[in-house]
CSV table of C-alpha atoms in Angstrom, one decimal:
chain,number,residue,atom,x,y,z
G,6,UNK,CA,87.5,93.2,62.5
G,7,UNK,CA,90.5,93.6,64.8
G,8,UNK,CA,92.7,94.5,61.7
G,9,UNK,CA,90.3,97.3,60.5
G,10,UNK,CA,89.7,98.8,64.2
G,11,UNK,CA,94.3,99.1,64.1
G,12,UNK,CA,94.3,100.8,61.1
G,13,UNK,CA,91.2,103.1,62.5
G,14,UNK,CA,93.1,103.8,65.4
G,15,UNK,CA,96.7,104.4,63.3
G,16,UNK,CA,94.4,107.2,61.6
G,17,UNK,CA,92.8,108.7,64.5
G,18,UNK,CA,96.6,109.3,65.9
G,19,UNK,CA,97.8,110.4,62.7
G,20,UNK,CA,95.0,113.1,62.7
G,21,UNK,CA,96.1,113.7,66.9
G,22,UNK,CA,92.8,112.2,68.1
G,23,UNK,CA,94.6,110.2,70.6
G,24,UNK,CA,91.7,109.2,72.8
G,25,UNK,CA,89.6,108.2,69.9
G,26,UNK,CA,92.7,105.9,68.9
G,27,UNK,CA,93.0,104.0,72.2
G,28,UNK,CA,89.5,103.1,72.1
G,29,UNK,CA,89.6,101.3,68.7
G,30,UNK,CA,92.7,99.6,70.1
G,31,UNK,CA,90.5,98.5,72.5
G,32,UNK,CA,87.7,97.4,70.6
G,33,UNK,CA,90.8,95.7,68.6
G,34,UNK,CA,92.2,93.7,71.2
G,35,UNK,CA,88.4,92.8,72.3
G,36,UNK,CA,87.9,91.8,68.7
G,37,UNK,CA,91.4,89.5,68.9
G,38,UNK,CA,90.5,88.0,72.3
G,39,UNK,CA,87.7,86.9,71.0
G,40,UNK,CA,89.2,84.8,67.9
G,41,UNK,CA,91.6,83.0,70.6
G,42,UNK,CA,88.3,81.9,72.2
G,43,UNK,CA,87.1,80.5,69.1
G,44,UNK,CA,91.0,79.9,67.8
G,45,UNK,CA,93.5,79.3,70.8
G,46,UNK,CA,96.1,77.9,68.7
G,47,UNK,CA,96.1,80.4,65.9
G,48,UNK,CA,99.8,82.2,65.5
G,49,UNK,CA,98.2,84.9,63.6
G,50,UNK,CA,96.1,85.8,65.6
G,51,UNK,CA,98.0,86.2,68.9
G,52,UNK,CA,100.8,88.3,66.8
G,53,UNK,CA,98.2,90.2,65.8
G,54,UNK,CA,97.0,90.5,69.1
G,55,UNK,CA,100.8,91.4,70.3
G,56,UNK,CA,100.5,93.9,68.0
G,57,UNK,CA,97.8,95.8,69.3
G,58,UNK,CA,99.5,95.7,72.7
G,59,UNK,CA,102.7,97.3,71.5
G,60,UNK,CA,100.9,99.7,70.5
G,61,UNK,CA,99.0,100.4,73.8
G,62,UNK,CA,102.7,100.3,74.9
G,63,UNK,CA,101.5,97.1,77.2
G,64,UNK,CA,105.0,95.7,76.3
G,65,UNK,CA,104.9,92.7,78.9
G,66,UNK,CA,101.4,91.8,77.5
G,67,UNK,CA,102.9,91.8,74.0
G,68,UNK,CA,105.9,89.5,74.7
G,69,UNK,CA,103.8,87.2,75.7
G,70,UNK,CA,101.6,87.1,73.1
G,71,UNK,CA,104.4,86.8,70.1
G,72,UNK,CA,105.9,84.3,72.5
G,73,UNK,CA,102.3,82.0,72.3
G,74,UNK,CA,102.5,83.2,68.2
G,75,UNK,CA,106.0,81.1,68.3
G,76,UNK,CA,104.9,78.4,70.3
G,77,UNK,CA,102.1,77.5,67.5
G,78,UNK,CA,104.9,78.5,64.7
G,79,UNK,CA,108.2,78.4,65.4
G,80,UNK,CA,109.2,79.6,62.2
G,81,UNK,CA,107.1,82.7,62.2
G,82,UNK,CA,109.4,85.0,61.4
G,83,UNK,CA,107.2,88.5,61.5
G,84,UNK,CA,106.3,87.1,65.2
G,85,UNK,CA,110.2,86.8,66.2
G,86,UNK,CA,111.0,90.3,64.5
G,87,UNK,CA,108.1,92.2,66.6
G,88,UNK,CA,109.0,90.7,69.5
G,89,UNK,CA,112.8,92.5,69.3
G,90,UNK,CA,110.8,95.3,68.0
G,91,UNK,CA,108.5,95.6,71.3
G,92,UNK,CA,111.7,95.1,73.3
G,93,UNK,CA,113.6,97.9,71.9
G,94,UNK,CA,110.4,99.7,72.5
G,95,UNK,CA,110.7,99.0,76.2
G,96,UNK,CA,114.5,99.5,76.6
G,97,UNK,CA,113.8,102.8,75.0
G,98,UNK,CA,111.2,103.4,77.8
G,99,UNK,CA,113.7,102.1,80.1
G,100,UNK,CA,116.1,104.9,78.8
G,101,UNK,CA,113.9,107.4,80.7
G,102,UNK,CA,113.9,105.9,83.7
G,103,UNK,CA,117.7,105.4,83.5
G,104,UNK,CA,117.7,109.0,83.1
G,105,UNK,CA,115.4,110.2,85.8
G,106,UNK,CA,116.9,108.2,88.7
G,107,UNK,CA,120.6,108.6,88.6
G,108,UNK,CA,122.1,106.1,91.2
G,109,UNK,CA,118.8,105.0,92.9
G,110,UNK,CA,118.1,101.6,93.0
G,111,UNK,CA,114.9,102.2,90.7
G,112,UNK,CA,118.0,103.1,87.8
G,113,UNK,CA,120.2,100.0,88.4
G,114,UNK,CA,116.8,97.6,88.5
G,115,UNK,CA,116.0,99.4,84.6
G,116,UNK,CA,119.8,98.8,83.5
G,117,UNK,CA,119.1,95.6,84.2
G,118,UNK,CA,115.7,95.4,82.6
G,119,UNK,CA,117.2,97.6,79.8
G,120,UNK,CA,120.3,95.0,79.4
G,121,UNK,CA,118.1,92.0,79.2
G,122,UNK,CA,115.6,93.7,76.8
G,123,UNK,CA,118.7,94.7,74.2
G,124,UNK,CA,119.8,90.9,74.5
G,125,UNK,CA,116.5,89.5,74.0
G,126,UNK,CA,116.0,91.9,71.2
G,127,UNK,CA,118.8,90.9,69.9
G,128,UNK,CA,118.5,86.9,70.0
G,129,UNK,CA,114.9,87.5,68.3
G,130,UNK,CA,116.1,89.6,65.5
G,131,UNK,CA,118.8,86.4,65.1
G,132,UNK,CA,116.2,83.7,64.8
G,133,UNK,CA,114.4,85.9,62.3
G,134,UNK,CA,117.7,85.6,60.3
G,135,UNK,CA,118.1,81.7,60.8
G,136,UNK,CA,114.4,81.4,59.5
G,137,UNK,CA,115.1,83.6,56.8
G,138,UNK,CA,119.0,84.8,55.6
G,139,UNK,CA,118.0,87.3,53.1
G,140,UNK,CA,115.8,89.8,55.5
G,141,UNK,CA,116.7,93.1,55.6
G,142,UNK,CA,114.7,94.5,58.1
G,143,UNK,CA,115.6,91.7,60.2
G,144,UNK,CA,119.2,92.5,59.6
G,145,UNK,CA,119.1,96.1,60.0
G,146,UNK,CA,117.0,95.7,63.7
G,147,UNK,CA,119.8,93.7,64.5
G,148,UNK,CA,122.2,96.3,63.5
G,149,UNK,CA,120.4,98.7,65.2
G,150,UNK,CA,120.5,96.6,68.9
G,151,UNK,CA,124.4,95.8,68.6
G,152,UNK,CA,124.7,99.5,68.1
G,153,UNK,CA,122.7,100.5,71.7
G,154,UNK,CA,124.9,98.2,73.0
G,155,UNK,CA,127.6,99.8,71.9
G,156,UNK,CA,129.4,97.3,69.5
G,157,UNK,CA,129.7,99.7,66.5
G,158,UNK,CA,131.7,97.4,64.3
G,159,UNK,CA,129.2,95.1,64.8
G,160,UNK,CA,126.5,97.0,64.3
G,161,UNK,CA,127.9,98.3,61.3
G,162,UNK,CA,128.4,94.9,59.5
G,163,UNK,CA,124.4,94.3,60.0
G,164,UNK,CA,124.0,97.1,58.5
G,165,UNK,CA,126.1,96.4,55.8
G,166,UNK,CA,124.9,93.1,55.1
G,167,UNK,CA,121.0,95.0,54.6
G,168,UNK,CA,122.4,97.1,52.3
G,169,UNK,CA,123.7,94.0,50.4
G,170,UNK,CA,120.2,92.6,49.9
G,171,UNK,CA,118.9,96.1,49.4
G,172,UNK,CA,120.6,98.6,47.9
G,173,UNK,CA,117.9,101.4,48.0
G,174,UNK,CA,117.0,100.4,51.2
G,175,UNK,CA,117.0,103.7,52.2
G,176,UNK,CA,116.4,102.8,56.0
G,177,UNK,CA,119.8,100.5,56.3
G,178,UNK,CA,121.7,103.8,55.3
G,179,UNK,CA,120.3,105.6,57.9
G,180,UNK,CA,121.0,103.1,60.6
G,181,UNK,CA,124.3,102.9,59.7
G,182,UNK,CA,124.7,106.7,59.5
G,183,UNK,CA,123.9,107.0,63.2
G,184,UNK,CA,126.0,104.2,64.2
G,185,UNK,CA,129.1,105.9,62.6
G,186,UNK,CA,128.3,108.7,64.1
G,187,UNK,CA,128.1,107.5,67.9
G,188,UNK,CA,131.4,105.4,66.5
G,189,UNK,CA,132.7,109.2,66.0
G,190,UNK,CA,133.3,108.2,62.1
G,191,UNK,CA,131.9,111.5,61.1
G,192,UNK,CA,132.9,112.0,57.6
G,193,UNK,CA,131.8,108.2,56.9
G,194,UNK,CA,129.3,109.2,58.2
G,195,UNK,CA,128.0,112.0,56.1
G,196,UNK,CA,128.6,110.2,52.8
G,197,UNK,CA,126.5,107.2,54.7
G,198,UNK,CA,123.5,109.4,54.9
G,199,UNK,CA,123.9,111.8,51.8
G,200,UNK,CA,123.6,107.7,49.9
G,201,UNK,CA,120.7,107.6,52.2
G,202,UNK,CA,119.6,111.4,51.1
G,203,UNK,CA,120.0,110.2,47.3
G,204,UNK,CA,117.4,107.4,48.0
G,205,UNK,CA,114.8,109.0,49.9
């Protein structure tokens, strides 16, 4: 039930009908809270549940409940790769902030929040990797983080080792276009994302 109230939410904001979506995302986390009554120790349930909350942008909420979906599975590797995902959704959030409040303590309290969300981010993406090499989404998230943190070689060998695994994923190609381009590798650049062009 909670599954089928996401994806009625996910159409509701695809069609713009943004109130209607919230309230099935509601109904949704209602629906998970109450299989962790019944289930307390069920990983798929609290990642589903952390899903529902990144998506309601609750992003503290969320940590915590891929955090209880790895304490009943370590080796769940979907719950270790949302929660960088619903980190970088917060630094990005952060980013705002940052951007609002030049020089006020508010800004140098969201660096820090923003720095520790990029490292976390980044230490989940790499446990998804020790649990499973050959992931390229895991690999390109991970490419994607060393990027915002402004280690572009870095970044760039993530992304190359995605596009090892997948050659037509189309995505890595991307990622790594962007990163070349805030490396200031322009005409790498531009043959990066006219491979990426060629794929999708």
């Amino acid at each position: 039930k909670g599954q089928a109230l996401i994806d009625k939410g996910k159409a509701f904001e695809s069609n713009g009908n943004h109130n209607a979506a919230a309230s099935s995302y509601e109904e949704a986390l209602e629906a998970y809270e109450k299989a962790i009554e019944l289930k307390p120790d069920n990983a798929k349930i609290w990642l589903n549940k952390g899903n529902v909350l990144r998506d309601q942008r609750k992003y503290i909420e969320a940590i915590h409940s891929y955090d209880k979906a790895i304490q009943f599975d370590p080796l769940n590797q979907d719950a270790w790769i949302q929660r960088g995902n619903v980190l970088i959704d917060q630094a990005k959030d952060l980013d705002a902030v940052i951007a609002g409040r030049i020089w006020s303590y508010t800004s140098d309290s969201a660096l820090f929040q923003r720095s520790y969300c990029y490292s976390e981010a980044l230490r989940s993406y790499n446990m998804a990797i020790d649990i499973s090499p050959h992931d390229k989404v895991a690999w390109d998230n991970k490419g994607n983080v060393l990027t915002d943190q402004g280690k572009y070689d870095d970044g760039i060998q993530a992304h190359d080792k995605a596009i090892m695994l997948d050659p037509q994923y189309a995505l890595a190609w991307v990622n790594k276009g962007f990163t070349l381009i805030y490396q200031g590798n322009y005409e790498d650049a531009i043959k990066t994302l006219t491979v990426a062009i060629s794929l999708d």
